[in-house]
CSV table of C-alpha atoms and ligand atoms in Angstrom, one decimal:
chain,number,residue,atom,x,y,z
S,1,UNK,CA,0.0,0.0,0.0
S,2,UNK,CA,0.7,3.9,-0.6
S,3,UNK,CA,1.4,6.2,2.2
S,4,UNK,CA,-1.9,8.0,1.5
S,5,UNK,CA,-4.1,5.7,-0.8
S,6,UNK,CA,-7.0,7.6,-3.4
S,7,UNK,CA,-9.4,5.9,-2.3
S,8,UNK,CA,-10.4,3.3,0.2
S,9,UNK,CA,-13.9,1.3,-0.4
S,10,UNK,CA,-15.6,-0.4,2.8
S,11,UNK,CA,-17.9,-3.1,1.7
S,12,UNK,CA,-18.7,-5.4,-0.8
S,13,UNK,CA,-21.6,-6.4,-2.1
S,14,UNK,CA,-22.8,-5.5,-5.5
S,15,UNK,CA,-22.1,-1.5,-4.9
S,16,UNK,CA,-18.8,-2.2,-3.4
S,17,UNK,CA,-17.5,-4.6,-5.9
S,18,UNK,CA,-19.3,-2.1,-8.6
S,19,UNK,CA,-17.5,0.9,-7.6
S,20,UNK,CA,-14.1,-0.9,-7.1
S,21,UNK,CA,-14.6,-2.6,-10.9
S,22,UNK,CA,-15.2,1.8,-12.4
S,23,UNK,CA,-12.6,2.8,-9.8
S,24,UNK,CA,-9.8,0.8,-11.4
S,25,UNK,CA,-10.7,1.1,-14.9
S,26,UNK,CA,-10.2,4.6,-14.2
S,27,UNK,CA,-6.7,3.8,-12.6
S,28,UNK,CA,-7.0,4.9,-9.4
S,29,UNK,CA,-5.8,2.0,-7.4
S,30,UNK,CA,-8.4,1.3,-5.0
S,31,UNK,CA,-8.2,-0.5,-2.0
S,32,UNK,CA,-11.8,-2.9,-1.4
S,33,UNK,CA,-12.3,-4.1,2.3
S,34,UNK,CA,-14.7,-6.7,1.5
S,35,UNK,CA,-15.4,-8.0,5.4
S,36,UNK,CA,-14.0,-10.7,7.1
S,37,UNK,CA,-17.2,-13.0,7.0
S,38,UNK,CA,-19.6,-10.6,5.2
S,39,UNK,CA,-18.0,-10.6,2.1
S,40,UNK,CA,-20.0,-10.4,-1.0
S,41,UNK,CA,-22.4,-9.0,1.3
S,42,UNK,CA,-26.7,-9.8,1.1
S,43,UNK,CA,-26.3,-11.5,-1.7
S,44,UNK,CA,-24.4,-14.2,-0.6
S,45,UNK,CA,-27.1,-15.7,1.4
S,46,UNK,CA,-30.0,-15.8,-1.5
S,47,UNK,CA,-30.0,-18.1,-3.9
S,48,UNK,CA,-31.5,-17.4,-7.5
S,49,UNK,CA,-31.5,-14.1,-8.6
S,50,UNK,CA,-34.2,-13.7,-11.6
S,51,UNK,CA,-34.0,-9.8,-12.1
S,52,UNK,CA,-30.5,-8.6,-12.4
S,53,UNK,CA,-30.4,-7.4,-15.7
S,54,UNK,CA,-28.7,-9.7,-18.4
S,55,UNK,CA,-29.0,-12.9,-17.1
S,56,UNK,CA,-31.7,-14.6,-18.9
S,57,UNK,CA,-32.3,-17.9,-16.8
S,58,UNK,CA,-30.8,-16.5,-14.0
S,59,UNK,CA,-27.8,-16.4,-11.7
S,60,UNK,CA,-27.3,-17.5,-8.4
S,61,UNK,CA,-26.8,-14.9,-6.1
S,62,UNK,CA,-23.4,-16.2,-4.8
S,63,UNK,CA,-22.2,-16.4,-8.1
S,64,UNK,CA,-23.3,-12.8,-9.9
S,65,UNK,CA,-20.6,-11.5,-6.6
S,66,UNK,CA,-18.2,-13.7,-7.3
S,67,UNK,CA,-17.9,-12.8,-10.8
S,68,UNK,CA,-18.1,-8.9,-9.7
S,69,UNK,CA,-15.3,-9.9,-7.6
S,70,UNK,CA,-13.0,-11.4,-10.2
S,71,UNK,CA,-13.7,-8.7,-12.3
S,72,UNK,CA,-12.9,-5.7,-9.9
S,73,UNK,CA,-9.4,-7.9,-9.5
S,74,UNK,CA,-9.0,-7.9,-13.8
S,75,UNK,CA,-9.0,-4.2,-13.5
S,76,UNK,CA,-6.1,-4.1,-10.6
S,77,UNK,CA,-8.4,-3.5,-7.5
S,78,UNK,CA,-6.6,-4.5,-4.3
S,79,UNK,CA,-9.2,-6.8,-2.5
S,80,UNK,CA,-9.0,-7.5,0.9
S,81,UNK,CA,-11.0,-9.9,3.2
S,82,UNK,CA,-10.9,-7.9,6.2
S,83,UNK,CA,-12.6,-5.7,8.3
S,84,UNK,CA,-12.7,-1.6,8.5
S,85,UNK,CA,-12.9,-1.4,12.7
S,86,UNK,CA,-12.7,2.5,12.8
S,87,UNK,CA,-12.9,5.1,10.9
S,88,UNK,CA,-12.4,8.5,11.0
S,89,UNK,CA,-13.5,10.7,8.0
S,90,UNK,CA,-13.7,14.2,9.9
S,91,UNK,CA,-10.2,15.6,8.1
S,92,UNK,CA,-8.8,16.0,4.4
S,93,UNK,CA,-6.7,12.4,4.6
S,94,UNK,CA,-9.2,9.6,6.2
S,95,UNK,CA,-7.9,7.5,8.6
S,96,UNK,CA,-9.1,4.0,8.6
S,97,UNK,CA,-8.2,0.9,10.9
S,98,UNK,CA,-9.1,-2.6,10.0
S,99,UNK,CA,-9.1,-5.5,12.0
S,100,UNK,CA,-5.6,-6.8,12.0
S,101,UNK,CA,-4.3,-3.8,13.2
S,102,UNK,CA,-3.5,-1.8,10.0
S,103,UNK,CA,-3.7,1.9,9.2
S,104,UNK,CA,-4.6,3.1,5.9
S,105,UNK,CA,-4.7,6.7,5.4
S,106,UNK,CA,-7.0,7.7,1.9
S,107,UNK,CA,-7.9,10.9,0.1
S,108,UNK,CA,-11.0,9.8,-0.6
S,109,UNK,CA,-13.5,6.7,1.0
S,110,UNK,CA,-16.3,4.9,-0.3
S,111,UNK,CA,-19.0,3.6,2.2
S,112,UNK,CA,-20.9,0.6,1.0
S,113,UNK,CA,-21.3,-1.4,4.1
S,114,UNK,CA,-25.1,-2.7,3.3
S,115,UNK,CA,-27.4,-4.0,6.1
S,116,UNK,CA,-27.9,-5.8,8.4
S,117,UNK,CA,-30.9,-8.7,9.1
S,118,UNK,CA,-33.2,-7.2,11.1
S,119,UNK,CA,-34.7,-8.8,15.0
S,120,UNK,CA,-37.9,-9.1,16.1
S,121,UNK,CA,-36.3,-7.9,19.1
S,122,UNK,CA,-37.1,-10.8,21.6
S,123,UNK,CA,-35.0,-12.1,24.4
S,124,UNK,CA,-35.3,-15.7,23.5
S,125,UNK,CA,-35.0,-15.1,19.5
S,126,UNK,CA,-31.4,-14.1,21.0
S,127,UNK,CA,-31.1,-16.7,23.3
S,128,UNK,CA,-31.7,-19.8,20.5
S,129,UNK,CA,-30.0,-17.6,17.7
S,130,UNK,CA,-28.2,-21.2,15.7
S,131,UNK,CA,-30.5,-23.4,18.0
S,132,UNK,CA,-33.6,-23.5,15.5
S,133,UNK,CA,-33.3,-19.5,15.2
S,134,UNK,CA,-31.8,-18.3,12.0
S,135,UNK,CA,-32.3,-15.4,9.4
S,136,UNK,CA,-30.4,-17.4,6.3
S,137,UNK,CA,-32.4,-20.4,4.5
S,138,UNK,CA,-29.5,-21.0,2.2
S,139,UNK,CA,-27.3,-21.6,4.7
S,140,UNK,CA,-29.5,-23.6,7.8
S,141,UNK,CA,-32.3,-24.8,5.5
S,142,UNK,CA,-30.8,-28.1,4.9
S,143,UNK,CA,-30.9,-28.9,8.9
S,144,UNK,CA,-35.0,-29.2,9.1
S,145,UNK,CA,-35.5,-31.6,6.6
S,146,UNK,CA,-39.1,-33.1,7.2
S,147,UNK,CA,-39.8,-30.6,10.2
S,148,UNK,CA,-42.5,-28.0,10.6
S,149,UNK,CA,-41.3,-24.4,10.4
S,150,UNK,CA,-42.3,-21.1,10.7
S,151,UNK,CA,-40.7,-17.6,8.7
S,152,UNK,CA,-41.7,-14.8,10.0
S,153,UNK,CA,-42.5,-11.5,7.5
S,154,UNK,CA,-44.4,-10.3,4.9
S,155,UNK,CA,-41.7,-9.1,2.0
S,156,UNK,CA,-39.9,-10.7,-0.7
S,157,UNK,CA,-37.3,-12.2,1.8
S,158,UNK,CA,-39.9,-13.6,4.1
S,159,UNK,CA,-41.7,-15.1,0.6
S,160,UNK,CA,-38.3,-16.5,-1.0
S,161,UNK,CA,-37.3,-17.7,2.4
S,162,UNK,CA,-40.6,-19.8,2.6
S,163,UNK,CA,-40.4,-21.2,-0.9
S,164,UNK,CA,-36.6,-22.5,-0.4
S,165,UNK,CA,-37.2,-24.0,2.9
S,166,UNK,CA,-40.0,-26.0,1.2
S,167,UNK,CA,-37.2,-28.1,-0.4
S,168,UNK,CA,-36.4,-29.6,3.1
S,169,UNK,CA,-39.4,-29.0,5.7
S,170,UNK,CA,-42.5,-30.7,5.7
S,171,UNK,CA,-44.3,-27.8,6.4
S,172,UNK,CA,-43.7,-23.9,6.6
S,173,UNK,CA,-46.1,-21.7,8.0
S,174,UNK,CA,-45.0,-18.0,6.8
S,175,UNK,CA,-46.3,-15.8,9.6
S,176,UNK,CA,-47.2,-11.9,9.0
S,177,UNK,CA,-48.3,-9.2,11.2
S,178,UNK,CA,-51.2,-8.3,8.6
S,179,UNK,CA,-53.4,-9.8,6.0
S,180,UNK,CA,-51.7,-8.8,2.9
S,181,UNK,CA,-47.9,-9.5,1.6
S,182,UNK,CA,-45.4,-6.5,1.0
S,183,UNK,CA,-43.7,-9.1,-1.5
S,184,UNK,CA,-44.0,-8.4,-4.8
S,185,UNK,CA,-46.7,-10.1,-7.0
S,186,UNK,CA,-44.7,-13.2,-8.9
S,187,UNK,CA,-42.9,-14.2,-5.9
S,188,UNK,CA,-46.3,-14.0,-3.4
S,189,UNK,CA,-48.1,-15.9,-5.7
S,190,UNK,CA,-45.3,-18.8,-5.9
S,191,UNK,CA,-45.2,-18.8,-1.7
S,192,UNK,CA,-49.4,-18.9,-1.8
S,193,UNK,CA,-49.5,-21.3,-4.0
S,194,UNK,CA,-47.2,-23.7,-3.1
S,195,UNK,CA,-49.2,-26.9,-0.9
S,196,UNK,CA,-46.5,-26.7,1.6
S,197,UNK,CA,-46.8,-23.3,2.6
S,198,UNK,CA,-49.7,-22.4,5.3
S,199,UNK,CA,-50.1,-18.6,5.6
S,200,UNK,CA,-50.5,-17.6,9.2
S,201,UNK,CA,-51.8,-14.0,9.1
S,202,UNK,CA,-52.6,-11.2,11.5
S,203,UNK,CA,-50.1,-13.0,13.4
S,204,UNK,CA,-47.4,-11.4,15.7
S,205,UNK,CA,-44.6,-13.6,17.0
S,206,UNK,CA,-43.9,-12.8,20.6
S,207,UNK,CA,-42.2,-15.6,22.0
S,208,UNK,CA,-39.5,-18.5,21.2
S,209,UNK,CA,-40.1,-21.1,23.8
S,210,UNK,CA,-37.7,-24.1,23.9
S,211,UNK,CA,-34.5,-24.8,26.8
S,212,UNK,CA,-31.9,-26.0,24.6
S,213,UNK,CA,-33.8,-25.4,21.3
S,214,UNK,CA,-36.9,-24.5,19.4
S,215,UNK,CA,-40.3,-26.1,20.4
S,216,UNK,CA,-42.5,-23.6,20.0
S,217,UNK,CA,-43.6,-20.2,19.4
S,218,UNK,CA,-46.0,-18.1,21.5
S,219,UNK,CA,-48.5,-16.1,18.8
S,220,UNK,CA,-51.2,-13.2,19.1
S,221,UNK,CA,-53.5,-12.2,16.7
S,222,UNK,CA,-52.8,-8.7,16.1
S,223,UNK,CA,-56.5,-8.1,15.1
S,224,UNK,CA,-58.5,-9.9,17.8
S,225,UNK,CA,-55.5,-10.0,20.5
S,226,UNK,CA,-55.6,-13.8,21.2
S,227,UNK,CA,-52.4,-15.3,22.4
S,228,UNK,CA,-51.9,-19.2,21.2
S,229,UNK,CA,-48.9,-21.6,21.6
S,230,UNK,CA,-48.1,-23.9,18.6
S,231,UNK,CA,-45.2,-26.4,17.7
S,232,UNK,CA,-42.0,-25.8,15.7
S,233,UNK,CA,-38.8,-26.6,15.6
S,234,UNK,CA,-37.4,-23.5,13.7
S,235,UNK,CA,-37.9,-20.1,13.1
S,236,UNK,CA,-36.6,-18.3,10.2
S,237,UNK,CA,-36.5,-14.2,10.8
S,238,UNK,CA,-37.3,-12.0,7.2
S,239,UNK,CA,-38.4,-9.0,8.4
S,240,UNK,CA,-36.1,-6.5,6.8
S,241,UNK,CA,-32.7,-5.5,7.1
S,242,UNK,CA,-31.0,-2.0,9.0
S,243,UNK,CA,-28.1,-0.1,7.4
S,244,UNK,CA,-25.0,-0.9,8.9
S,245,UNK,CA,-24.1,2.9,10.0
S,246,UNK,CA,-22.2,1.6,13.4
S,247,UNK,CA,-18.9,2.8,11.7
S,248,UNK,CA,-19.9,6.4,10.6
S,249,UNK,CA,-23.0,7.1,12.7
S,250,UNK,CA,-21.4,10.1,14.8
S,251,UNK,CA,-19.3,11.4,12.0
S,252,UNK,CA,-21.7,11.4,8.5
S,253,UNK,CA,-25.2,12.7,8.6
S,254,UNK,CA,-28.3,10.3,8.8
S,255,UNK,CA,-31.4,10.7,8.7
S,256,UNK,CA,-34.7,9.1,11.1
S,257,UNK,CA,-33.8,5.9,9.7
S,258,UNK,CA,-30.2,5.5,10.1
S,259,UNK,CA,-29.5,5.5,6.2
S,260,UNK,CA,-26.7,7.6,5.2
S,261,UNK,CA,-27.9,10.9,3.8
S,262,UNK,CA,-26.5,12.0,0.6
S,263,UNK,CA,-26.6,15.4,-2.0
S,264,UNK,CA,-29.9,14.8,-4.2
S,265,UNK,CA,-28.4,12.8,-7.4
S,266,UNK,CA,-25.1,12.1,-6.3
S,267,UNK,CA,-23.8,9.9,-3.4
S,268,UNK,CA,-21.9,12.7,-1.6
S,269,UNK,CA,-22.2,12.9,1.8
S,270,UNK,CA,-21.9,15.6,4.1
S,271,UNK,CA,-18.4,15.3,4.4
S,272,UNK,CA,-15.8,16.0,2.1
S,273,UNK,CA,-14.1,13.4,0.0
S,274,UNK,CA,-16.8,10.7,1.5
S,275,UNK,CA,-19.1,8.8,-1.1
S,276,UNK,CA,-21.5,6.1,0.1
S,277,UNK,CA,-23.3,3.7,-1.8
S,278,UNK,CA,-25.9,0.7,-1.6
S,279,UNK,CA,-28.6,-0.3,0.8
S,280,UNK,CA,-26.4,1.7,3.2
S,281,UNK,CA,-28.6,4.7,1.7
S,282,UNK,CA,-31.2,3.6,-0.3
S,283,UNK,CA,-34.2,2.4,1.9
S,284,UNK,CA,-36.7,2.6,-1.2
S,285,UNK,CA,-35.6,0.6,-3.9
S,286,UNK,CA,-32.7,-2.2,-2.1
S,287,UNK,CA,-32.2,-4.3,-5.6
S,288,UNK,CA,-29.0,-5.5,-6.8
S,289,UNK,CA,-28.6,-3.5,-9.7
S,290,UNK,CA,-29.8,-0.8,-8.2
S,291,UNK,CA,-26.9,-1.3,-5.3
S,292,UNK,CA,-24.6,-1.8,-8.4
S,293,UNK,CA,-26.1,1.2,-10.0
S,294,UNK,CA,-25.2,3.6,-7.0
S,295,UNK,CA,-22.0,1.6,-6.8
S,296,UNK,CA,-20.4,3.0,-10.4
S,297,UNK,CA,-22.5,6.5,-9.3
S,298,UNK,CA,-20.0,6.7,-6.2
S,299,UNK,CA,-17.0,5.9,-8.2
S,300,UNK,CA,-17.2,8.4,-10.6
S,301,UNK,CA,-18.2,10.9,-7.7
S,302,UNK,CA,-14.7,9.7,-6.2
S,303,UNK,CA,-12.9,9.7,-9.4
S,304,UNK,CA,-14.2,13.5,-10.2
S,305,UNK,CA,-13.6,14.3,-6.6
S,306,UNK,CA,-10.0,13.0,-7.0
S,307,UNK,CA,-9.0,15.0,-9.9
S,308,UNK,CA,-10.1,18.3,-8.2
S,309,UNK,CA,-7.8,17.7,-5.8
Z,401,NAP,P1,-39.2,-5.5,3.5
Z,401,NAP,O1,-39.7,-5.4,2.1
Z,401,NAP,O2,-39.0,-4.3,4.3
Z,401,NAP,O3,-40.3,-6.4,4.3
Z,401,NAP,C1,-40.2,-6.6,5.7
Z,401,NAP,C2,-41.4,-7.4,6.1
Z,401,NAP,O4,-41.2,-7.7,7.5
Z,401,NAP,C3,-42.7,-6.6,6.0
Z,401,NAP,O5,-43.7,-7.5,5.5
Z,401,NAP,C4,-42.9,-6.1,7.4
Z,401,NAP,O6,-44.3,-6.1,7.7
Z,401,NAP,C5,-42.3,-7.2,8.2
Z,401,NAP,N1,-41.8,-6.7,9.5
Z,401,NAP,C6,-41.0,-5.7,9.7
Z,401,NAP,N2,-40.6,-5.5,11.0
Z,401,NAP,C7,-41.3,-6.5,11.6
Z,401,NAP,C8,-41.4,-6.9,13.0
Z,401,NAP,N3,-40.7,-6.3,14.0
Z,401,NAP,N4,-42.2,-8.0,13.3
Z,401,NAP,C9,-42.8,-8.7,12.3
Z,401,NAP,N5,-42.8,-8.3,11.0
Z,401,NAP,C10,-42.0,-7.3,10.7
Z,401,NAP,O7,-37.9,-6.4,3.6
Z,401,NAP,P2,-37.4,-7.6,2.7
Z,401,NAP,O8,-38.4,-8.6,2.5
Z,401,NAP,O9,-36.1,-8.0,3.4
Z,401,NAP,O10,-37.0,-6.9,1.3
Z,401,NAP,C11,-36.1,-5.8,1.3
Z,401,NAP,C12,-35.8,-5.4,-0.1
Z,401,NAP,O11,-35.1,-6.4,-0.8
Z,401,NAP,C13,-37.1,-5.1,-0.9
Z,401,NAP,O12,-37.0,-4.0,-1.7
Z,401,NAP,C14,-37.3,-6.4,-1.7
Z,401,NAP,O13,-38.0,-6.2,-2.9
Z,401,NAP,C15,-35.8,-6.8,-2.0
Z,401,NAP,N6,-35.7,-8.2,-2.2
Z,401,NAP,C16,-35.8,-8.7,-3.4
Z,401,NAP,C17,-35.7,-10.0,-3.7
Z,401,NAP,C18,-35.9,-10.5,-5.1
Z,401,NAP,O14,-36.3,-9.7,-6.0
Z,401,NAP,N7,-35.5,-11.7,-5.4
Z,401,NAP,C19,-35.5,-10.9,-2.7
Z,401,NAP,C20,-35.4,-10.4,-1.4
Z,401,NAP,C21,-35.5,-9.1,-1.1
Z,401,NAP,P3,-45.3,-5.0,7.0
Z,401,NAP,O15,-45.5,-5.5,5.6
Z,401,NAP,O16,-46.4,-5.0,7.9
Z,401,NAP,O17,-44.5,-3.7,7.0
């Protein structure tokens, strides 16, 4: 590494690797801090991805970021599978830290750390988190083969959750705190349609009983109040994600939400030579090629920024 680096990107995902592919074909060396275990970022827990532009049967989600990946390397972008620990942006060289120990100073820094699942917020939801708790199909699916189990949401996640677990369990009751999905209209009608899926609506979850692991859950109705107890052995959490803001919270401006704010049509943030990028702002649209979209937006912010100064 330089002394002082152009530019420094934190996160991967599809605006990470996007921005690090236009930030080296325009030469300007950058450095990519993927994340230690969260590399390739949301995407690495989904599995078919039917909508990213190009693909016409499809692409597996784990494989449309590893081919971003190896094509941000092509172009020279130094990749590394570490962690950004602390940051700070406030001057005219950012200093970063990562998580072996290392200090990179930049003129200019990308944020693209994505989000985060989101909790219910329960006690015991903690408490059994890898015990029959989980918020990633892909990866725990295969260990409820022939069980009953319940996802909880009402979005696309919570819908393409349900479907792939249908492979394994014998059952999957998708549980939403209203009558109608937020998913859109292709993917709800696969879930509703599907003879192993039971839609559980109206329905809160507001326990996760079970010492060692899931039994059961303790339910309301959020419509007539009534609390009921029923049987399962897992319980799949979909209901959203947060943007991973721990990093920059006190330093770049957010707004109710916790997304970083940026200048209408560009992805500058309030501070001077800092871009950000991805779900880590957008709380509208959260779509891969939308992500990638903001991705190349923040490199040619950076690379404009750059040759200003
Ligand atoms: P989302 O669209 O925000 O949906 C979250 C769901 O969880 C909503 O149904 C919400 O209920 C429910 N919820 C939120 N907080 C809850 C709580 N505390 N307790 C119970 N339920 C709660 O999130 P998402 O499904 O993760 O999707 C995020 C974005 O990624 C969307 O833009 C989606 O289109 C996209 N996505 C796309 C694909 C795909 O195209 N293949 C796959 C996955 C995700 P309400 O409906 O009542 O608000």
């Amino acid at each position: 590494m330089s002394e002082v680096e152009n530019l420094v990107i934190v996160g991967s995902g599809p605006s990470g690797y996007t921005a690090a592919i236009y930030a080296a074909r325009a030469q300007l060396n950058p450095i990519i801090y993927e994340g230690s275990v969260t590399a390739g970022g949301a995407l690495m827990n989904t599995t078919e991805v039917e909508n990213f532009p190009g693909f016409i049967d499809g692409i597996m989600g784990p494989d449309l970021m590893d081919a971003m990946r190896k094509q941000a390397k092509r172009f020279g972008a130094n990749l590394i599978t570490d962690d950004i620990v602390e940051m700070d942006l406030s001057g005219p060289i950012k200093v970063l830290k990562d998580g072996s120990g290392n200090t990179v100073k930049a003129k200019s820094v990308i944020l693209a750390m994505g989000s985060a699942y989101r909790e219910i917020g329960l006690e015991n939801e903690k408490r059994l988190s890898g015990r029959g708790v989980s918020w990633c199909a892909t990866c725990d699916g295969f260990f409820f083969r022939d069980q009953t189990i319940a996802v909880v949401g009402g979005g696309d996640s919570a819908v393409e959750e349900a479907t792939f677990l249908t492979k394994f369990a014998s059952k999957v009751v998708l549980i939403h705190r209203r009558d109608s999905l937020r998913a859109s209209k292709i993917m709800a009608e696969r879930a509703l349609s599907n003879p192993k899926i039971e839609m559980l609506w109206n329905t809160e979850v507001i326990d996760v009983l079970g010492a060692e692991k899931v039994e059961a859950l303790s339910l309301k109705n959020t419509v007539t109040g009534e609390v009921s107890k029923r049987d399962f052995t897992g319980l799949f959490v979909a209901i959203g994600h947060d943007p991973r803001n721990e990093l920059v919270k006190d330093q770049v401006t957010l707004d109710a939400e916790g997304y970083v704010v940026v200048e209408n049509g560009s992805t500058r943030t309030n501070l001077t030579g800092v871009f950000a990028c991805g779900d880590l702002v957008d709380h509208t649209y959260r779509q891969a090629i939308t992500a990638a979209g903001t991705g190349c937006q923040s490199a040619l912010d950076a690379e404009k920024f750059l040759s200003h100064h």
